[in-house]
Amino acid sequence: MTTTAPAEAAVHKSPPGAAKGTPRRPGRIRRIGLPYLLLLPALLLELLVHLVPMVIGIAMSFKELTQFYIRDWGNAPWSGLSNYKVSVDFDAPVGEALLHSFFVTIAFTLLSVGLCWLIGTAAAIYMQDTFRGRGLLRALFLVPYALPVYAAVITWVFMFQHDNGLVNHVLHDQLGLTDKPSFWLIGDNSFWALLIVSVWKGWPFAFLIVMAGLQNIPGELYEAASLDGAGMVQQIRRITLPSLRPVNQVLLLVLFLWTFNDFNTPYVLFGKTAPEAADIISVHIYQASFVTWNFGTGSAMSVLLLLFLLVVTGVYLLLTSRGRKPADV
């Protein structure tokens, strides 16, 4: 009896890590691996939808892929860097047209992003005050963002019609601001028509993001500023905009990438061949690929566009990260 008791006590008093550590390890591994397992379907879909076509497009940019090799593009002759040389030869017609499209896209993107941010920020700041009907007005502001792109842009196509469009009816017939009805979908006015549709469609997203960022600004800051005699403009300059800086950094980058790559809006608005004044680079690449049937040159233009956006994104993130370091310290 006396010999078995210490043995049982020794068994029960063994180190907890040795007895309990081994059965816990598989469960711990399962808990750690479960999030990655849940992310696996999304990663596979991302691989299939984005990465695989990107790799194929890069491979196509090094081939002389025309309509004669569509059925078996893998046997298209290898062209090396000739497609890239044609695309960046700005003295030749192809390169000159691509450069013109690039400058048009830059001007369009800067104006669209600037106006979207300005209108969205102004609307979000105005919506911070409580008044009757504020909820309904917020819902109305988000309607352009919630509508499907094709339905919204097709509606604008009818509004921009020359003979019976609403825009000419208001500007020419009702207000008398123009001498004659304007052509909005062709000529130089096509750039402004595209800009109007892009801003109308994009500013509610800026409004939504800025309004969410404003919720994190303490109200005591505005109360203290008003007690010190600061007006609304000074409060916006000294409190609102500095507090929204991290939100605006991400917002401007997302708006820039979305607007620069936008294909649906100009395609639905103008069709396969956009006017020269609204020759956005996404539609230009589409024309080079599916209208002239030169998929090798179109793929090279797409790769150049990807490289440009990667460089712009990297420089932007580098500059904004440097701007945050002094504030963090």
Short mmCIF file of C-alpha atoms in Angstrom, two decimals:
data_model
loop_
_atom_site.label_atom_id
_atom_site.label_comp_id
_atom_site.label_asym_id
_atom_site.label_seq_id
_atom_site.Cartn_x
_atom_site.Cartn_y
_atom_site.Cartn_z
CA MET A 1 0.00 0.00 0.00
CA THR A 2 2.78 2.43 0.82
CA THR A 3 4.71 1.66 -2.33
CA THR A 4 1.92 2.23 -4.77
CA ALA A 5 0.79 5.59 -3.41
CA PRO A 6 3.99 7.51 -4.24
CA ALA A 7 4.01 5.96 -7.67
CA GLU A 8 0.45 7.12 -8.33
CA ALA A 9 1.31 10.57 -6.95
CA ALA A 10 4.32 10.74 -9.23
CA VAL A 11 2.15 9.89 -12.17
CA HIS A 12 -0.39 12.55 -11.29
CA LYS A 13 2.30 15.15 -10.54
CA SER A 14 4.08 14.75 -13.83
CA PRO A 15 4.88 18.02 -15.73
CA PRO A 16 1.75 19.41 -17.38
CA GLY A 17 3.55 20.27 -20.60
CA ALA A 18 4.59 16.68 -21.21
CA ALA A 19 1.17 15.20 -20.64
CA LYS A 20 -1.04 17.95 -22.01
CA GLY A 21 1.18 19.49 -24.69
CA THR A 22 1.07 16.63 -27.17
CA PRO A 23 -2.71 16.39 -27.60
CA ARG A 24 -3.06 20.18 -27.85
CA ARG A 25 -0.63 20.58 -30.75
CA PRO A 26 -2.86 19.15 -33.53
CA GLY A 27 -5.77 21.27 -32.38
CA ARG A 28 -3.56 24.34 -32.31
CA ILE A 29 -2.33 23.61 -35.82
CA ARG A 30 -5.90 23.21 -36.99
CA ARG A 31 -6.86 26.54 -35.45
CA ILE A 32 -3.95 28.29 -37.11
CA GLY A 33 -4.53 26.66 -40.49
CA LEU A 34 -8.28 27.15 -40.53
CA PRO A 35 -8.20 30.81 -41.68
CA TYR A 36 -5.85 29.89 -44.54
CA LEU A 37 -8.09 27.00 -45.46
CA LEU A 38 -11.09 29.30 -45.60
CA LEU A 39 -9.14 31.73 -47.79
CA LEU A 40 -8.06 28.99 -50.19
CA PRO A 41 -11.18 29.14 -52.46
CA ALA A 42 -10.88 32.90 -52.83
CA LEU A 43 -7.16 32.61 -53.58
CA LEU A 44 -7.82 29.96 -56.22
CA LEU A 45 -10.50 32.10 -57.85
CA GLU A 46 -8.15 35.09 -57.76
CA LEU A 47 -5.52 32.95 -59.43
CA LEU A 48 -7.89 31.82 -62.16
CA VAL A 49 -9.60 35.14 -62.78
CA HIS A 50 -6.65 37.55 -62.56
CA LEU A 51 -3.21 35.99 -62.42
CA VAL A 52 -3.61 33.33 -65.11
CA PRO A 53 -4.98 35.78 -67.75
CA MET A 54 -2.25 38.24 -66.77
CA VAL A 55 0.47 35.66 -67.40
CA ILE A 56 -1.16 34.66 -70.69
CA GLY A 57 -1.40 38.32 -71.75
CA ILE A 58 2.29 38.86 -70.99
CA ALA A 59 3.15 35.80 -73.07
CA MET A 60 0.95 37.06 -75.92
CA SER A 61 2.78 40.39 -75.95
CA PHE A 62 5.93 38.60 -77.17
CA LYS A 63 4.16 36.90 -80.08
CA GLU A 64 3.09 38.09 -83.50
CA LEU A 65 -0.51 37.22 -82.73
CA THR A 66 -2.92 38.39 -85.43
CA GLN A 67 -6.22 37.11 -86.77
CA PHE A 68 -4.39 34.35 -88.66
CA TYR A 69 -3.36 32.62 -85.43
CA ILE A 70 -6.48 33.07 -83.31
CA ARG A 71 -7.49 29.42 -83.46
CA ASP A 72 -4.05 28.27 -82.32
CA TRP A 73 -2.34 31.23 -80.71
CA GLY A 74 0.32 29.04 -79.17
CA ASN A 75 1.85 28.49 -82.61
CA ALA A 76 2.06 32.20 -83.38
CA PRO A 77 5.61 33.24 -84.31
CA TRP A 78 7.78 34.69 -81.58
CA SER A 79 8.31 38.41 -82.10
CA GLY A 80 10.39 39.32 -79.04
CA LEU A 81 10.20 43.00 -78.18
CA SER A 82 8.88 44.13 -81.56
CA ASN A 83 5.36 44.75 -80.22
CA TYR A 84 6.77 46.96 -77.48
CA LYS A 85 8.95 48.84 -79.96
CA VAL A 86 5.93 49.53 -82.15
CA SER A 87 3.90 50.72 -79.14
CA VAL A 88 6.54 53.17 -77.87
CA ASP A 89 7.62 54.44 -81.30
CA PHE A 90 5.88 57.80 -80.94
CA ASP A 91 6.92 58.93 -84.41
CA ALA A 92 4.93 56.10 -86.00
CA PRO A 93 1.11 56.13 -86.24
CA VAL A 94 0.59 53.37 -83.64
CA GLY A 95 2.83 54.95 -81.02
CA GLU A 96 1.56 58.45 -81.72
CA ALA A 97 -2.05 57.32 -81.25
CA LEU A 98 -1.14 55.52 -78.03
CA LEU A 99 0.64 58.61 -76.67
CA HIS A 100 -2.36 60.79 -77.50
CA SER A 101 -4.65 58.32 -75.75
CA PHE A 102 -2.34 58.31 -72.74
CA PHE A 103 -2.46 62.10 -72.37
CA VAL A 104 -6.24 62.13 -72.80
CA THR A 105 -6.54 59.48 -70.09
CA ILE A 106 -4.25 61.42 -67.74
CA ALA A 107 -6.29 64.62 -68.15
CA PHE A 108 -9.57 62.75 -67.79
CA THR A 109 -8.39 60.85 -64.71
CA LEU A 110 -7.05 63.90 -62.88
CA LEU A 111 -10.21 65.92 -63.51
CA SER A 112 -12.52 63.05 -62.62
CA VAL A 113 -10.68 62.08 -59.42
CA GLY A 114 -10.38 65.70 -58.31
CA LEU A 115 -14.05 66.46 -58.87
CA CYS A 116 -15.19 63.19 -57.29
CA TRP A 117 -13.13 63.88 -54.20
CA LEU A 118 -14.22 67.52 -53.98
CA ILE A 119 -17.94 66.84 -54.38
CA GLY A 120 -17.85 63.76 -52.15
CA THR A 121 -15.97 65.55 -49.38
CA ALA A 122 -18.25 68.59 -49.51
CA ALA A 123 -21.36 66.42 -49.39
CA ALA A 124 -20.00 64.31 -46.53
CA ILE A 125 -19.14 67.39 -44.45
CA TYR A 126 -22.55 68.87 -45.13
CA MET A 127 -24.22 65.62 -44.06
CA GLN A 128 -22.56 65.74 -40.65
CA ASP A 129 -25.16 68.23 -39.43
CA THR A 130 -28.49 66.86 -38.31
CA PHE A 131 -31.55 68.08 -40.18
CA ARG A 132 -34.87 66.72 -41.30
CA GLY A 133 -34.61 64.37 -44.26
CA ARG A 134 -30.88 63.70 -43.87
CA GLY A 135 -31.31 59.92 -44.13
CA LEU A 136 -33.33 60.20 -47.33
CA LEU A 137 -30.78 62.58 -48.84
CA ARG A 138 -27.95 60.19 -48.00
CA ALA A 139 -29.79 57.37 -49.73
CA LEU A 140 -30.35 59.54 -52.82
CA PHE A 141 -26.66 60.45 -52.93
CA LEU A 142 -25.74 56.77 -53.13
CA VAL A 143 -28.11 55.97 -56.01
CA PRO A 144 -25.54 56.61 -58.80
CA TYR A 145 -23.07 54.29 -57.07
CA ALA A 146 -25.67 51.58 -56.51
CA LEU A 147 -27.04 51.55 -60.07
CA PRO A 148 -25.58 49.04 -62.54
CA VAL A 149 -23.02 50.67 -64.82
CA TYR A 150 -24.72 49.72 -68.06
CA ALA A 151 -28.15 50.90 -67.00
CA ALA A 152 -26.79 54.22 -65.74
CA VAL A 153 -24.57 54.93 -68.76
CA ILE A 154 -27.26 53.96 -71.29
CA THR A 155 -29.56 56.46 -69.57
CA TRP A 156 -26.91 59.13 -70.08
CA VAL A 157 -26.62 58.11 -73.74
CA PHE A 158 -30.28 58.97 -74.25
CA MET A 159 -29.85 62.20 -72.30
CA PHE A 160 -26.94 63.26 -74.54
CA GLN A 161 -28.83 62.68 -77.78
CA HIS A 162 -28.59 65.58 -80.23
CA ASP A 163 -32.24 65.92 -81.27
CA ASN A 164 -34.33 64.73 -78.35
CA GLY A 165 -31.87 64.49 -75.44
CA LEU A 166 -32.62 66.01 -72.07
CA VAL A 167 -29.29 67.85 -71.88
CA ASN A 168 -29.84 69.82 -75.09
CA HIS A 169 -33.48 70.36 -74.17
CA VAL A 170 -32.49 72.03 -70.91
CA LEU A 171 -29.44 73.93 -72.14
CA HIS A 172 -30.82 75.05 -75.51
CA ASP A 173 -34.62 75.00 -75.33
CA GLN A 174 -35.23 75.90 -71.71
CA LEU A 175 -32.25 78.04 -70.64
CA GLY A 176 -31.04 79.26 -74.03
CA LEU A 177 -27.38 78.88 -73.10
CA THR A 178 -26.37 77.52 -76.52
CA ASP A 179 -27.06 78.81 -80.02
CA LYS A 180 -27.96 75.35 -81.32
CA PRO A 181 -28.17 71.81 -79.93
CA SER A 182 -24.73 70.39 -79.28
CA PHE A 183 -23.28 67.03 -80.27
CA TRP A 184 -22.20 65.46 -77.01
CA LEU A 185 -21.17 61.98 -78.12
CA ILE A 186 -18.90 63.06 -80.98
CA GLY A 187 -16.28 65.76 -81.39
CA ASP A 188 -14.64 67.71 -78.59
CA ASN A 189 -17.73 67.62 -76.38
CA SER A 190 -17.33 63.85 -76.02
CA PHE A 191 -14.53 64.42 -73.47
CA TRP A 192 -16.81 66.52 -71.29
CA ALA A 193 -19.67 64.07 -71.67
CA LEU A 194 -17.42 61.25 -70.49
CA LEU A 195 -16.17 63.38 -67.61
CA ILE A 196 -19.72 64.24 -66.50
CA VAL A 197 -20.79 60.59 -66.48
CA SER A 198 -17.62 59.51 -64.66
CA VAL A 199 -17.99 62.14 -61.94
CA TRP A 200 -21.70 61.45 -61.55
CA LYS A 201 -20.97 57.75 -61.15
CA GLY A 202 -17.87 58.05 -58.95
CA TRP A 203 -18.46 60.84 -56.43
CA PRO A 204 -20.90 58.81 -54.23
CA PHE A 205 -18.06 56.38 -53.48
CA ALA A 206 -15.90 59.27 -52.29
CA PHE A 207 -18.86 60.56 -50.29
CA LEU A 208 -19.32 57.18 -48.62
CA ILE A 209 -15.65 56.77 -47.69
CA VAL A 210 -15.20 60.33 -46.41
CA MET A 211 -18.44 60.13 -44.43
CA ALA A 212 -17.16 56.97 -42.74
CA GLY A 213 -13.87 58.71 -41.96
CA LEU A 214 -15.65 61.67 -40.42
CA GLN A 215 -17.22 59.39 -37.83
CA ASN A 216 -13.80 58.86 -36.24
CA ILE A 217 -13.18 62.58 -35.59
CA PRO A 218 -14.15 63.47 -32.00
CA GLY A 219 -16.81 66.13 -31.73
CA GLU A 220 -14.94 67.73 -28.83
CA LEU A 221 -12.35 69.07 -31.27
CA TYR A 222 -14.97 71.08 -33.12
CA GLU A 223 -16.48 72.31 -29.86
CA ALA A 224 -13.10 73.48 -28.60
CA ALA A 225 -12.32 75.14 -31.93
CA SER A 226 -15.64 76.98 -31.93
CA LEU A 227 -15.01 78.21 -28.39
CA ASP A 228 -11.67 79.56 -29.55
CA GLY A 229 -13.41 81.50 -32.29
CA ALA A 230 -12.58 79.27 -35.27
CA GLY A 231 -15.10 79.43 -38.11
CA MET A 232 -16.32 76.64 -40.32
CA VAL A 233 -13.58 77.15 -42.93
CA GLN A 234 -10.85 77.12 -40.28
CA GLN A 235 -12.31 74.00 -38.67
CA ILE A 236 -12.27 72.22 -42.01
CA ARG A 237 -8.68 73.29 -42.72
CA ARG A 238 -7.29 72.64 -39.23
CA ILE A 239 -9.33 69.65 -38.06
CA THR A 240 -11.30 67.90 -40.79
CA LEU A 241 -8.76 67.67 -43.61
CA PRO A 242 -5.75 66.72 -41.41
CA SER A 243 -7.85 64.06 -39.66
CA LEU A 244 -9.01 62.67 -43.02
CA ARG A 245 -5.50 62.45 -44.44
CA PRO A 246 -5.10 58.65 -44.05
CA VAL A 247 -8.57 58.11 -45.54
CA ASN A 248 -7.92 60.46 -48.44
CA GLN A 249 -4.61 58.80 -49.25
CA VAL A 250 -6.30 55.46 -49.84
CA LEU A 251 -9.35 57.03 -51.47
CA LEU A 252 -7.37 59.00 -54.05
CA LEU A 253 -5.31 55.96 -55.00
CA VAL A 254 -8.37 53.76 -55.45
CA LEU A 255 -10.19 56.43 -57.47
CA PHE A 256 -7.12 56.93 -59.66
CA LEU A 257 -6.76 53.23 -60.44
CA TRP A 258 -10.48 52.75 -61.06
CA THR A 259 -10.80 55.79 -63.30
CA PHE A 260 -7.62 55.16 -65.27
CA ASN A 261 -8.66 51.56 -65.99
CA ASP A 262 -12.33 52.30 -66.57
CA PHE A 263 -13.56 50.53 -69.68
CA ASN A 264 -17.30 50.09 -69.17
CA THR A 265 -18.21 53.78 -69.09
CA PRO A 266 -16.55 54.89 -72.37
CA TYR A 267 -17.45 51.64 -74.14
CA VAL A 268 -21.15 51.90 -73.34
CA LEU A 269 -21.16 55.65 -73.96
CA PHE A 270 -19.40 55.66 -77.35
CA GLY A 271 -19.27 52.07 -78.56
CA LYS A 272 -16.28 50.26 -80.00
CA THR A 273 -14.68 53.36 -81.53
CA ALA A 274 -14.44 56.29 -79.15
CA PRO A 275 -14.02 59.84 -80.51
CA GLU A 276 -10.50 61.21 -80.63
CA ALA A 277 -11.20 63.67 -77.82
CA ALA A 278 -12.38 60.82 -75.55
CA ASP A 279 -9.93 58.14 -76.68
CA ILE A 280 -9.36 56.58 -73.27
CA ILE A 281 -6.47 54.15 -73.15
CA SER A 282 -8.60 51.19 -72.07
CA VAL A 283 -10.82 51.56 -75.16
CA HIS A 284 -7.74 52.26 -77.29
CA ILE A 285 -6.20 48.94 -76.24
CA TYR A 286 -9.50 47.22 -76.96
CA GLN A 287 -9.52 48.70 -80.46
CA ALA A 288 -5.92 47.65 -81.05
CA SER A 289 -6.77 44.09 -80.01
CA PHE A 290 -10.32 43.35 -81.16
CA VAL A 291 -10.89 45.85 -83.97
CA THR A 292 -7.59 45.67 -85.82
CA TRP A 293 -7.08 42.03 -84.69
CA ASN A 294 -3.51 42.64 -83.56
CA PHE A 295 -3.55 40.94 -80.18
CA GLY A 296 0.22 40.99 -79.81
CA THR A 297 0.39 44.78 -79.97
CA GLY A 298 -2.68 45.12 -77.76
CA SER A 299 -1.13 42.82 -75.16
CA ALA A 300 2.09 44.84 -75.24
CA MET A 301 0.08 48.02 -74.62
CA SER A 302 -1.66 46.32 -71.70
CA VAL A 303 1.65 45.31 -70.15
CA LEU A 304 2.97 48.86 -70.55
CA LEU A 305 -0.18 50.16 -68.86
CA LEU A 306 0.31 47.68 -66.02
CA LEU A 307 3.91 48.78 -65.53
CA PHE A 308 2.89 52.44 -65.51
CA LEU A 309 0.23 51.85 -62.86
CA LEU A 310 2.65 49.80 -60.75
CA VAL A 311 5.22 52.60 -60.87
CA VAL A 312 2.63 55.27 -60.04
CA THR A 313 1.25 53.19 -57.17
CA GLY A 314 4.72 52.49 -55.78
CA VAL A 315 5.78 56.15 -55.94
CA TYR A 316 2.50 57.28 -54.40
CA LEU A 317 2.76 54.79 -51.52
CA LEU A 318 6.39 55.76 -50.95
CA LEU A 319 5.57 59.46 -50.79
CA THR A 320 2.56 59.00 -48.53
CA SER A 321 4.44 56.66 -46.19
CA ARG A 322 7.22 59.22 -45.84
CA GLY A 323 4.63 61.86 -45.04
CA ARG A 324 3.25 59.74 -42.19
CA LYS A 325 6.55 59.06 -40.43
CA PRO A 326 6.99 62.48 -38.77
CA ALA A 327 3.42 62.39 -37.45
CA ASP A 328 3.89 58.90 -36.00
CA VAL A 329 7.12 59.84 -34.27
#
